[in-house]
PDB file of C-alpha atoms in Angstrom:
ATOM      1  CA  MET A   1      -9.090  10.099  -8.590  1.00 75.00           C
ATOM      2  CA  ASP A   2      -8.388  11.805  -5.261  1.00 78.00           C
ATOM      3  CA  ASP A   3      -4.872  13.293  -5.323  1.00 90.00           C
ATOM      4  CA  SER A   4      -4.763  13.248  -1.539  1.00 92.00           C
ATOM      5  CA  VAL A   5      -4.190   9.500  -1.981  1.00 96.00           C
ATOM      6  CA  ILE A   6      -2.691   8.913  -5.442  1.00 97.00           C
ATOM      7  CA  VAL A   7      -0.780  11.643  -7.308  1.00 97.00           C
ATOM      8  CA  SER A   8       0.291  11.879 -10.928  1.00 96.00           C
ATOM      9  CA  PRO A   9       3.910  12.304 -12.036  1.00 97.00           C
ATOM     10  CA  ASP A  10       3.034  15.846 -13.180  1.00 97.00           C
ATOM     11  CA  TRP A  11       1.621  16.656  -9.734  1.00 97.00           C
ATOM     12  CA  LEU A  12       4.857  15.559  -8.105  1.00 97.00           C
ATOM     13  CA  ALA A  13       7.092  17.231 -10.696  1.00 98.00           C
ATOM     14  CA  ALA A  14       5.470  20.586  -9.914  1.00 98.00           C
ATOM     15  CA  ARG A  15       6.273  20.173  -6.194  1.00 97.00           C
ATOM     16  CA  LEU A  16       9.818  18.781  -6.116  1.00 97.00           C
ATOM     17  CA  GLU A  17      11.146  22.065  -4.742  1.00 95.00           C
ATOM     18  CA  ASP A  18       8.554  22.199  -1.973  1.00 97.00           C
ATOM     19  CA  PRO A  19      10.377  21.538   1.336  1.00 95.00           C
ATOM     20  CA  GLY A  20       7.175  20.100   2.773  1.00 97.00           C
ATOM     21  CA  VAL A  21       7.048  17.289   0.187  1.00 98.00           C
ATOM     22  CA  ALA A  22       9.197  14.241   0.952  1.00 98.00           C
ATOM     23  CA  VAL A  23       9.681  11.697  -1.834  1.00 98.00           C
ATOM     24  CA  VAL A  24      10.356   8.131  -0.684  1.00 98.00           C
ATOM     25  CA  ASP A  25      11.830   5.476  -2.988  1.00 98.00           C
ATOM     26  CA  VAL A  26      11.124   1.988  -1.631  1.00 98.00           C
ATOM     27  CA  ARG A  27      13.030   0.018  -4.268  1.00 97.00           C
ATOM     28  CA  ASP A  28      16.182  -1.905  -3.412  1.00 96.00           C
ATOM     29  CA  ALA A  29      19.162   0.305  -2.620  1.00 95.00           C
ATOM     30  CA  TRP A  30      21.022  -0.873  -5.725  1.00 95.00           C
ATOM     31  CA  GLU A  31      18.165   0.354  -7.920  1.00 96.00           C
ATOM     32  CA  PHE A  32      18.127   3.715  -6.189  1.00 96.00           C
ATOM     33  CA  ASP A  33      21.887   4.100  -6.628  1.00 93.00           C
ATOM     34  CA  GLY A  34      22.425   2.358  -9.946  1.00 93.00           C
ATOM     35  CA  ILE A  35      19.355   3.125 -12.042  1.00 95.00           C
ATOM     36  CA  GLY A  36      18.534   6.563 -10.751  1.00 96.00           C
ATOM     37  CA  HIS A  37      15.601   8.022  -8.859  1.00 98.00           C
ATOM     38  CA  VAL A  38      13.180  10.924  -8.670  1.00 98.00           C
ATOM     39  CA  PRO A  39      15.195  14.083  -7.906  1.00 97.00           C
ATOM     40  CA  GLY A  40      15.483  14.621  -4.167  1.00 97.00           C
ATOM     41  CA  ALA A  41      14.037  11.229  -3.259  1.00 98.00           C
ATOM     42  CA  VAL A  42      15.349   9.357  -0.231  1.00 98.00           C
ATOM     43  CA  SER A  43      15.908   5.615  -0.154  1.00 97.00           C
ATOM     44  CA  VAL A  44      13.749   3.562   2.230  1.00 98.00           C
ATOM     45  CA  PRO A  45      14.009  -0.019   0.911  1.00 97.00           C
ATOM     46  CA  PHE A  46      10.994  -2.283   1.268  1.00 96.00           C
ATOM     47  CA  ASP A  47      12.584  -4.665   3.770  1.00 94.00           C
ATOM     48  CA  SER A  48      13.473  -1.804   6.115  1.00 96.00           C
ATOM     49  CA  TYR A  49       9.871  -1.163   7.170  1.00 95.00           C
ATOM     50  CA  ARG A  50       8.737  -4.762   7.604  1.00 94.00           C
ATOM     51  CA  ASP A  51       9.470  -6.904  10.642  1.00 93.00           C
ATOM     52  CA  ALA A  52       7.471 -10.000  11.463  1.00 88.00           C
ATOM     53  CA  THR A  53       9.230 -10.251  14.844  1.00 92.00           C
ATOM     54  CA  ALA A  54       8.145  -6.827  16.149  1.00 92.00           C
ATOM     55  CA  ASP A  55       5.481  -6.442  18.818  1.00 92.00           C
ATOM     56  CA  ASP A  56       2.995  -4.750  16.482  1.00 92.00           C
ATOM     57  CA  PRO A  57       0.702  -6.879  14.273  1.00 88.00           C
ATOM     58  CA  GLY A  58       1.710  -8.706  11.125  1.00 87.00           C
ATOM     59  CA  THR A  59       4.859  -7.250   9.600  1.00 90.00           C
ATOM     60  CA  LEU A  60       4.619  -3.732  11.034  1.00 94.00           C
ATOM     61  CA  PRO A  61       8.141  -2.774  12.134  1.00 96.00           C
ATOM     62  CA  GLY A  62       7.262  -1.269  15.510  1.00 96.00           C
ATOM     63  CA  ARG A  63       6.876   2.374  16.430  1.00 97.00           C
ATOM     64  CA  GLU A  64      10.457   3.077  17.482  1.00 97.00           C
ATOM     65  CA  ALA A  65      11.925   1.381  14.417  1.00 97.00           C
ATOM     66  CA  PHE A  66       9.664   3.411  12.156  1.00 98.00           C
ATOM     67  CA  GLU A  67      10.583   6.625  13.948  1.00 98.00           C
ATOM     68  CA  GLU A  68      14.278   5.906  13.508  1.00 98.00           C
ATOM     69  CA  LEU A  69      13.822   4.972   9.854  1.00 98.00           C
ATOM     70  CA  LEU A  70      12.023   8.179   8.892  1.00 98.00           C
ATOM     71  CA  GLY A  71      14.181  10.348  11.122  1.00 98.00           C
ATOM     72  CA  GLU A  72      17.337   9.097   9.410  1.00 97.00           C
ATOM     73  CA  VAL A  73      16.099  10.291   6.006  1.00 98.00           C
ATOM     74  CA  GLY A  74      14.988  13.691   7.288  1.00 98.00           C
ATOM     75  CA  ILE A  75      11.210  13.330   7.260  1.00 98.00           C
ATOM     76  CA  GLU A  76       8.984  15.377   9.573  1.00 98.00           C
ATOM     77  CA  PRO A  77       5.537  14.234  10.807  1.00 97.00           C
ATOM     78  CA  GLU A  78       3.852  17.141   9.007  1.00 97.00           C
ATOM     79  CA  ASP A  79       5.479  16.407   5.623  1.00 98.00           C
ATOM     80  CA  THR A  80       3.498  15.268   2.607  1.00 98.00           C
ATOM     81  CA  ILE A  81       5.108  11.951   1.717  1.00 98.00           C
ATOM     82  CA  VAL A  82       4.927  10.596  -1.839  1.00 98.00           C
ATOM     83  CA  ALA A  83       6.126   6.985  -2.094  1.00 98.00           C
ATOM     84  CA  TYR A  84       6.987   5.023  -5.221  1.00 98.00           C
ATOM     85  CA  ASP A  85       8.545   1.773  -6.415  1.00 97.00           C
ATOM     86  CA  ASP A  86       8.885   0.179  -9.846  1.00 96.00           C
ATOM     87  CA  THR A  87       6.305  -2.576  -9.376  1.00 96.00           C
ATOM     88  CA  HIS A  88       3.029  -0.783 -10.119  1.00 95.00           C
ATOM     89  CA  GLY A  89       3.108   0.788  -6.673  1.00 95.00           C
ATOM     90  CA  VAL A  90       2.443  -2.332  -4.613  1.00 96.00           C
ATOM     91  CA  PHE A  91       5.525  -1.961  -2.381  1.00 96.00           C
ATOM     92  CA  ALA A  92       5.043   1.801  -2.104  1.00 97.00           C
ATOM     93  CA  ALA A  93       1.428   1.209  -1.104  1.00 97.00           C
ATOM     94  CA  ARG A  94       2.656  -1.018   1.698  1.00 96.00           C
ATOM     95  CA  PHE A  95       4.860   1.845   2.900  1.00 97.00           C
ATOM     96  CA  ARG A  96       1.833   4.143   2.744  1.00 97.00           C
ATOM     97  CA  LEU A  97      -0.237   1.775   4.877  1.00 96.00           C
ATOM     98  CA  THR A  98       2.580   1.451   7.409  1.00 96.00           C
ATOM     99  CA  ALA A  99       2.933   5.227   7.694  1.00 97.00           C
ATOM    100  CA  LEU A 100      -0.819   5.604   8.171  1.00 96.00           C
ATOM    101  CA  ALA A 101      -0.735   2.937  10.877  1.00 95.00           C
ATOM    102  CA  TYR A 102       1.792   5.045  12.787  1.00 97.00           C
ATOM    103  CA  GLY A 103      -0.203   8.237  12.471  1.00 96.00           C
ATOM    104  CA  HIS A 104       1.382  10.015   9.501  1.00 97.00           C
ATOM    105  CA  ASP A 105      -1.565  12.015   8.180  1.00 94.00           C
ATOM    106  CA  ASP A 106      -0.454  12.822   4.635  1.00 97.00           C
ATOM    107  CA  VAL A 107       1.153   9.994   2.693  1.00 98.00           C
ATOM    108  CA  ARG A 108       0.427   9.401  -0.981  1.00 98.00           C
ATOM    109  CA  LEU A 109       1.202   6.959  -3.761  1.00 98.00           C
ATOM    110  CA  LEU A 110       2.881   7.979  -7.027  1.00 98.00           C
ATOM    111  CA  ASP A 111       0.656   6.846  -9.884  1.00 97.00           C
ATOM    112  CA  GLY A 112       2.565   4.794 -12.413  1.00 93.00           C
ATOM    113  CA  ASP A 113       5.709   4.029 -10.394  1.00 95.00           C
ATOM    114  CA  PHE A 114       9.287   4.894 -11.399  1.00 97.00           C
ATOM    115  CA  SER A 115       8.922   3.634 -14.975  1.00 95.00           C
ATOM    116  CA  ALA A 116       6.044   6.010 -15.659  1.00 95.00           C
ATOM    117  CA  TRP A 117       8.006   8.868 -14.083  1.00 97.00           C
ATOM    118  CA  ASN A 118      11.104   8.055 -16.131  1.00 95.00           C
ATOM    119  CA  ARG A 119       9.202   8.321 -19.421  1.00 94.00           C
ATOM    120  CA  GLU A 120       8.496  12.030 -19.070  1.00 92.00           C
ATOM    121  CA  HIS A 121      10.560  13.448 -16.209  1.00 97.00           C
ATOM    122  CA  GLU A 122      14.197  13.769 -15.244  1.00 96.00           C
ATOM    123  CA  THR A 123      15.951  11.474 -12.802  1.00 97.00           C
ATOM    124  CA  GLU A 124      19.175  11.739 -10.855  1.00 96.00           C
ATOM    125  CA  THR A 125      21.723   9.486  -9.200  1.00 93.00           C
ATOM    126  CA  GLY A 126      23.443   9.777  -5.871  1.00 90.00           C
ATOM    127  CA  SER A 127      21.908  10.283  -2.453  1.00 88.00           C
ATOM    128  CA  PRO A 128      20.532  13.692  -1.471  1.00 91.00           C
ATOM    129  CA  SER A 129      21.952  15.539   1.495  1.00 91.00           C
ATOM    130  CA  VAL A 130      19.420  15.317   4.325  1.00 94.00           C
ATOM    131  CA  GLU A 131      19.296  16.638   7.852  1.00 96.00           C
ATOM    132  CA  PRO A 132      18.127  13.890  10.238  1.00 97.00           C
ATOM    133  CA  THR A 133      15.026  14.666  12.285  1.00 98.00           C
ATOM    134  CA  ALA A 134      13.573  13.501  15.573  1.00 98.00           C
ATOM    135  CA  TYR A 135      10.565  11.910  13.884  1.00 98.00           C
ATOM    136  CA  THR A 136       7.701  11.083  16.245  1.00 98.00           C
ATOM    137  CA  ALA A 137       5.152   8.414  15.371  1.00 97.00           C
ATOM    138  CA  LEU A 138       1.985   7.462  17.216  1.00 96.00           C
ATOM    139  CA  PRO A 139       1.646   4.123  19.028  1.00 96.00           C
ATOM    140  CA  PHE A 140      -0.116   1.595  16.825  1.00 95.00           C
ATOM    141  CA  SER A 141      -3.839   1.194  17.464  1.00 93.00           C
ATOM    142  CA  PHE A 142      -6.371  -0.761  15.428  1.00 91.00           C
ATOM    143  CA  ALA A 143      -8.985   1.846  16.340  1.00 89.00           C
ATOM    144  CA  ASP A 144      -6.944   4.679  14.830  1.00 89.00           C
ATOM    145  CA  SER A 145      -5.727   2.937  11.670  1.00 89.00           C
ATOM    146  CA  PRO A 146      -7.191   1.324   8.539  1.00 90.00           C
ATOM    147  CA  LEU A 147      -6.227  -2.077   9.940  1.00 94.00           C
ATOM    148  CA  ILE A 148      -8.512  -4.753  11.333  1.00 93.00           C
ATOM    149  CA  ASP A 149      -7.580  -7.665  13.594  1.00 93.00           C
ATOM    150  CA  ARG A 150      -8.660 -11.288  13.539  1.00 93.00           C
ATOM    151  CA  SER A 151     -11.669 -10.735  15.787  1.00 94.00           C
ATOM    152  CA  GLY A 152     -12.795  -7.932  13.489  1.00 93.00           C
ATOM    153  CA  VAL A 153     -12.650 -10.318  10.556  1.00 94.00           C
ATOM    154  CA  GLU A 154     -14.714 -12.867  12.448  1.00 94.00           C
ATOM    155  CA  THR A 155     -17.337 -10.188  13.101  1.00 94.00           C
ATOM    156  CA  ALA A 156     -17.300  -9.199   9.438  1.00 93.00           C
ATOM    157  CA  LEU A 157     -17.863 -12.825   8.424  1.00 92.00           C
ATOM    158  CA  GLU A 158     -21.051 -12.856  10.482  1.00 93.00           C
ATOM    159  CA  GLY A 159     -22.442  -9.789   8.706  1.00 90.00           C
ATOM    160  CA  ASP A 160     -22.847  -8.560   5.140  1.00 90.00           C
ATOM    161  CA  ALA A 161     -19.200  -7.654   4.577  1.00 94.00           C
ATOM    162  CA  VAL A 162     -17.457  -8.653   1.368  1.00 96.00           C
ATOM    163  CA  LEU A 163     -14.085 -10.257   2.012  1.00 96.00           C
ATOM    164  CA  VAL A 164     -11.710  -9.554  -0.848  1.00 97.00           C
ATOM    165  CA  ASP A 165      -8.756 -11.830  -1.602  1.00 96.00           C
ATOM    166  CA  THR A 166      -6.233 -10.005  -3.810  1.00 95.00           C
ATOM    167  CA  ARG A 167      -3.933 -12.972  -4.431  1.00 93.00           C
ATOM    168  CA  ASP A 168      -3.281 -15.151  -7.476  1.00 94.00           C
ATOM    169  CA  PRO A 169      -5.800 -17.820  -8.602  1.00 94.00           C
ATOM    170  CA  GLU A 170      -3.572 -20.697  -7.446  1.00 94.00           C
ATOM    171  CA  GLU A 171      -3.234 -19.228  -3.969  1.00 94.00           C
ATOM    172  CA  PHE A 172      -6.966 -18.607  -3.753  1.00 95.00           C
ATOM    173  CA  ALA A 173      -7.784 -22.169  -4.804  1.00 96.00           C
ATOM    174  CA  GLU A 174      -5.447 -23.618  -2.189  1.00 95.00           C
ATOM    175  CA  ALA A 175      -7.069 -21.750   0.697  1.00 95.00           C
ATOM    176  CA  HIS A 176      -9.194 -18.647   1.210  1.00 95.00           C
ATOM    177  CA  LEU A 177     -11.461 -17.140   3.834  1.00 95.00           C
ATOM    178  CA  PRO A 178     -15.083 -18.364   3.773  1.00 95.00           C
ATOM    179  CA  GLY A 179     -17.160 -16.601   1.118  1.00 94.00           C
ATOM    180  CA  ALA A 180     -14.275 -14.457  -0.115  1.00 95.00           C
ATOM    181  CA  VAL A 181     -14.205 -13.116  -3.644  1.00 96.00           C
ATOM    182  CA  ARG A 182     -10.946 -13.050  -5.573  1.00 96.00           C
ATOM    183  CA  PHE A 183      -9.889  -9.725  -7.000  1.00 96.00           C
ATOM    184  CA  ASP A 184      -6.506  -9.507  -8.691  1.00 94.00           C
ATOM    185  CA  TRP A 185      -4.861  -6.331  -7.371  1.00 95.00           C
ATOM    186  CA  ARG A 186      -3.111  -5.904 -10.725  1.00 95.00           C
ATOM    187  CA  GLY A 187      -6.482  -5.494 -12.418  1.00 96.00           C
ATOM    188  CA  THR A 188      -6.532  -1.861 -11.316  1.00 97.00           C
ATOM    189  CA  VAL A 189      -3.402  -1.036 -13.325  1.00 97.00           C
ATOM    190  CA  ASP A 190      -3.012  -0.392 -17.070  1.00 95.00           C
ATOM    191  CA  ASP A 191      -0.029  -2.497 -18.147  1.00 91.00           C
ATOM    192  CA  GLU A 192       0.895  -0.149 -21.000  1.00 92.00           C
ATOM    193  CA  THR A 193       0.845   3.166 -19.151  1.00 93.00           C
ATOM    194  CA  ARG A 194       1.608   1.599 -15.745  1.00 93.00           C
ATOM    195  CA  ARG A 195      -0.927   4.073 -14.354  1.00 96.00           C
ATOM    196  CA  VAL A 196      -4.072   3.295 -12.390  1.00 97.00           C
ATOM    197  CA  LYS A 197      -7.045   2.818 -14.702  1.00 97.00           C
ATOM    198  CA  PRO A 198      -9.681   5.563 -15.106  1.00 96.00           C
ATOM    199  CA  ALA A 199     -12.182   5.909 -12.273  1.00 96.00           C
ATOM    200  CA  ALA A 200     -15.228   4.790 -14.272  1.00 96.00           C
ATOM    201  CA  GLU A 201     -13.426   1.638 -15.399  1.00 97.00           C
ATOM    202  CA  LEU A 202     -12.372   0.868 -11.850  1.00 97.00           C
ATOM    203  CA  GLU A 203     -15.865   1.398 -10.485  1.00 96.00           C
ATOM    204  CA  ALA A 204     -17.238  -1.094 -13.009  1.00 96.00           C
ATOM    205  CA  LEU A 205     -14.485  -3.574 -12.194  1.00 96.00           C
ATOM    206  CA  PHE A 206     -15.157  -3.458  -8.470  1.00 96.00           C
ATOM    207  CA  ALA A 207     -18.909  -3.698  -8.963  1.00 95.00           C
ATOM    208  CA  GLU A 208     -18.398  -6.760 -11.164  1.00 95.00           C
ATOM    209  CA  HIS A 209     -16.819  -8.480  -8.165  1.00 94.00           C
ATOM    210  CA  GLY A 210     -19.503  -7.392  -5.712  1.00 94.00           C
ATOM    211  CA  ILE A 211     -17.227  -4.803  -4.112  1.00 95.00           C
ATOM    212  CA  ASP A 212     -19.838  -2.124  -3.517  1.00 92.00           C
ATOM    213  CA  ARG A 213     -19.775   1.179  -1.667  1.00 92.00           C
ATOM    214  CA  ASP A 214     -22.732   0.226   0.504  1.00 90.00           C
ATOM    215  CA  ARG A 215     -21.022  -2.874   1.953  1.00 92.00           C
ATOM    216  CA  GLU A 216     -18.225  -3.232   4.446  1.00 94.00           C
ATOM    217  CA  ILE A 217     -15.085  -4.282   2.587  1.00 97.00           C
ATOM    218  CA  VAL A 218     -12.331  -6.346   4.225  1.00 97.00           C
ATOM    219  CA  LEU A 219      -9.135  -6.861   2.228  1.00 96.00           C
ATOM    220  CA  TYR A 220      -6.594  -9.620   2.758  1.00 94.00           C
ATOM    221  CA  CYS A 221      -3.766 -11.425   0.964  1.00 92.00           C
ATOM    222  CA  ASN A 222      -0.795 -13.215   2.592  1.00 89.00           C
ATOM    223  CA  THR A 223       1.256 -10.499   4.303  1.00 85.00           C
ATOM    224  CA  ALA A 224      -0.710  -7.288   3.571  1.00 84.00           C
ATOM    225  CA  ARG A 225       1.362  -6.103   0.604  1.00 89.00           C
ATOM    226  CA  ARG A 226      -1.029  -6.588  -2.310  1.00 93.00           C
ATOM    227  CA  ILE A 227      -4.045  -5.404  -0.340  1.00 94.00           C
ATOM    228  CA  SER A 228      -2.229  -2.154   0.423  1.00 96.00           C
ATOM    229  CA  HIS A 229      -2.454  -1.208  -3.238  1.00 96.00           C
ATOM    230  CA  THR A 230      -6.128  -2.140  -3.557  1.00 97.00           C
ATOM    231  CA  ASP A 231      -6.842  -0.192  -0.377  1.00 97.00           C
ATOM    232  CA  ALA A 232      -5.202   2.944  -1.822  1.00 97.00           C
ATOM    233  CA  VAL A 233      -7.207   2.655  -5.044  1.00 97.00           C
ATOM    234  CA  LEU A 234     -10.491   2.211  -3.165  1.00 97.00           C
ATOM    235  CA  GLU A 235      -9.701   5.164  -0.918  1.00 96.00           C
ATOM    236  CA  ALA A 236      -8.803   7.329  -3.915  1.00 97.00           C
ATOM    237  CA  LEU A 237     -12.208   6.487  -5.394  1.00 97.00           C
ATOM    238  CA  GLY A 238     -13.961   7.536  -2.192  1.00 96.00           C
ATOM    239  CA  TYR A 239     -14.886   4.128  -0.758  1.00 96.00           C
ATOM    240  CA  GLU A 240     -15.237   4.697   2.976  1.00 92.00           C
ATOM    241  CA  ASP A 241     -15.968   1.383   4.725  1.00 93.00           C
ATOM    242  CA  VAL A 242     -12.719  -0.422   3.892  1.00 96.00           C
ATOM    243  CA  SER A 243     -10.568  -2.382   6.347  1.00 94.00           C
ATOM    244  CA  VAL A 244      -7.213  -4.066   5.837  1.00 95.00           C
ATOM    245  CA  TYR A 245      -6.581  -7.384   7.576  1.00 94.00           C
ATOM    246  CA  GLU A 246      -2.922  -6.930   8.480  1.00 89.00           C
ATOM    247  CA  GLY A 247      -2.416 -10.507   9.617  1.00 88.00           C
ATOM    248  CA  SER A 248      -4.023 -11.748   6.389  1.00 91.00           C
ATOM    249  CA  LEU A 249      -4.123 -15.445   5.549  1.00 91.00           C
ATOM    250  CA  THR A 250      -0.756 -16.027   7.247  1.00 91.00           C
ATOM    251  CA  GLU A 251      -2.232 -15.227  10.669  1.00 92.00           C
ATOM    252  CA  TRP A 252      -5.608 -16.776   9.858  1.00 93.00           C
ATOM    253  CA  LEU A 253      -4.049 -20.162   9.094  1.00 94.00           C
ATOM    254  CA  ALA A 254      -1.668 -19.952  12.046  1.00 93.00           C
ATOM    255  CA  THR A 255      -4.641 -19.517  14.383  1.00 93.00           C
ATOM    256  CA  ASP A 256      -6.681 -22.339  12.808  1.00 93.00           C
ATOM    257  CA  GLY A 257      -9.219 -20.089  11.107  1.00 91.00           C
ATOM    258  CA  GLU A 258     -11.881 -21.716   8.966  1.00 93.00           C
ATOM    259  CA  ILE A 259     -11.015 -21.807   5.268  1.00 93.00           C
ATOM    260  CA  GLU A 260     -12.481 -22.855   1.947  1.00 95.00           C
ATOM    261  CA  THR A 261     -10.635 -24.359  -0.996  1.00 94.00           C
ATOM    262  CA  GLY A 262     -11.209 -24.456  -4.721  1.00 91.00           C
ATOM    263  CA  SER A 263     -11.705 -21.681  -7.202  1.00 81.00           C
ATOM    264  CA  THR A 264     -14.917 -19.671  -7.405  1.00 61.00           C
ATOM    265  CA  ALA A 265     -13.377 -16.747  -9.279  1.00 52.00           C
TER     266      ALA A 265
END
């Protein structure tokens, strides 16, 4: 597993004193304050980096809002960011995708979330003292991000791409993109350890669903949260031709995109 994408608790523990490593906790503020957090972590709650009313696609918050958010918690563009939540990493993965969309080069996901960290490493309460920064993000561009727009999805549907729906069976049966395969994003996580499953097991799991390295892969769900986690896992395994449909089924339905119903997974 590539630690430039997903890092272990031990990896992070060895770097907590590194000023170039910024730890971001995306849980609710009450969890950060009341339950405790990774030492030195800053609180960036999930709802703070999602805005369906912004000019950028889907629920991206907009460049200026993202700059202000990261600047307030003292993050620099050159920092290595490690994000975590307590929900198998799905909300932290959404933060990672957002940061990548705005040009932050080095942003990683903590393997195993806060619960896995808490089993073996110390936590603390209270907010760290941070010096605000003048964080600068890049303007959003589909060409320079992992994201794909609706027209890109239409092109993928005409080719040999595999469209991957990471939602629940009931959601998939109600409506899904034509020819999509259903892949439960939670299938990549070991429920007991809360860590991502071993690489060989993941490779077999993806292959079982027709998610192959030699095909273009387009991920979607409803609002690009669940696919963010699957995207991180695929990237950590070295899959290269992976796109994330930011608008997901929410945009597809709103623009009268063709759908299929019923369960084939």
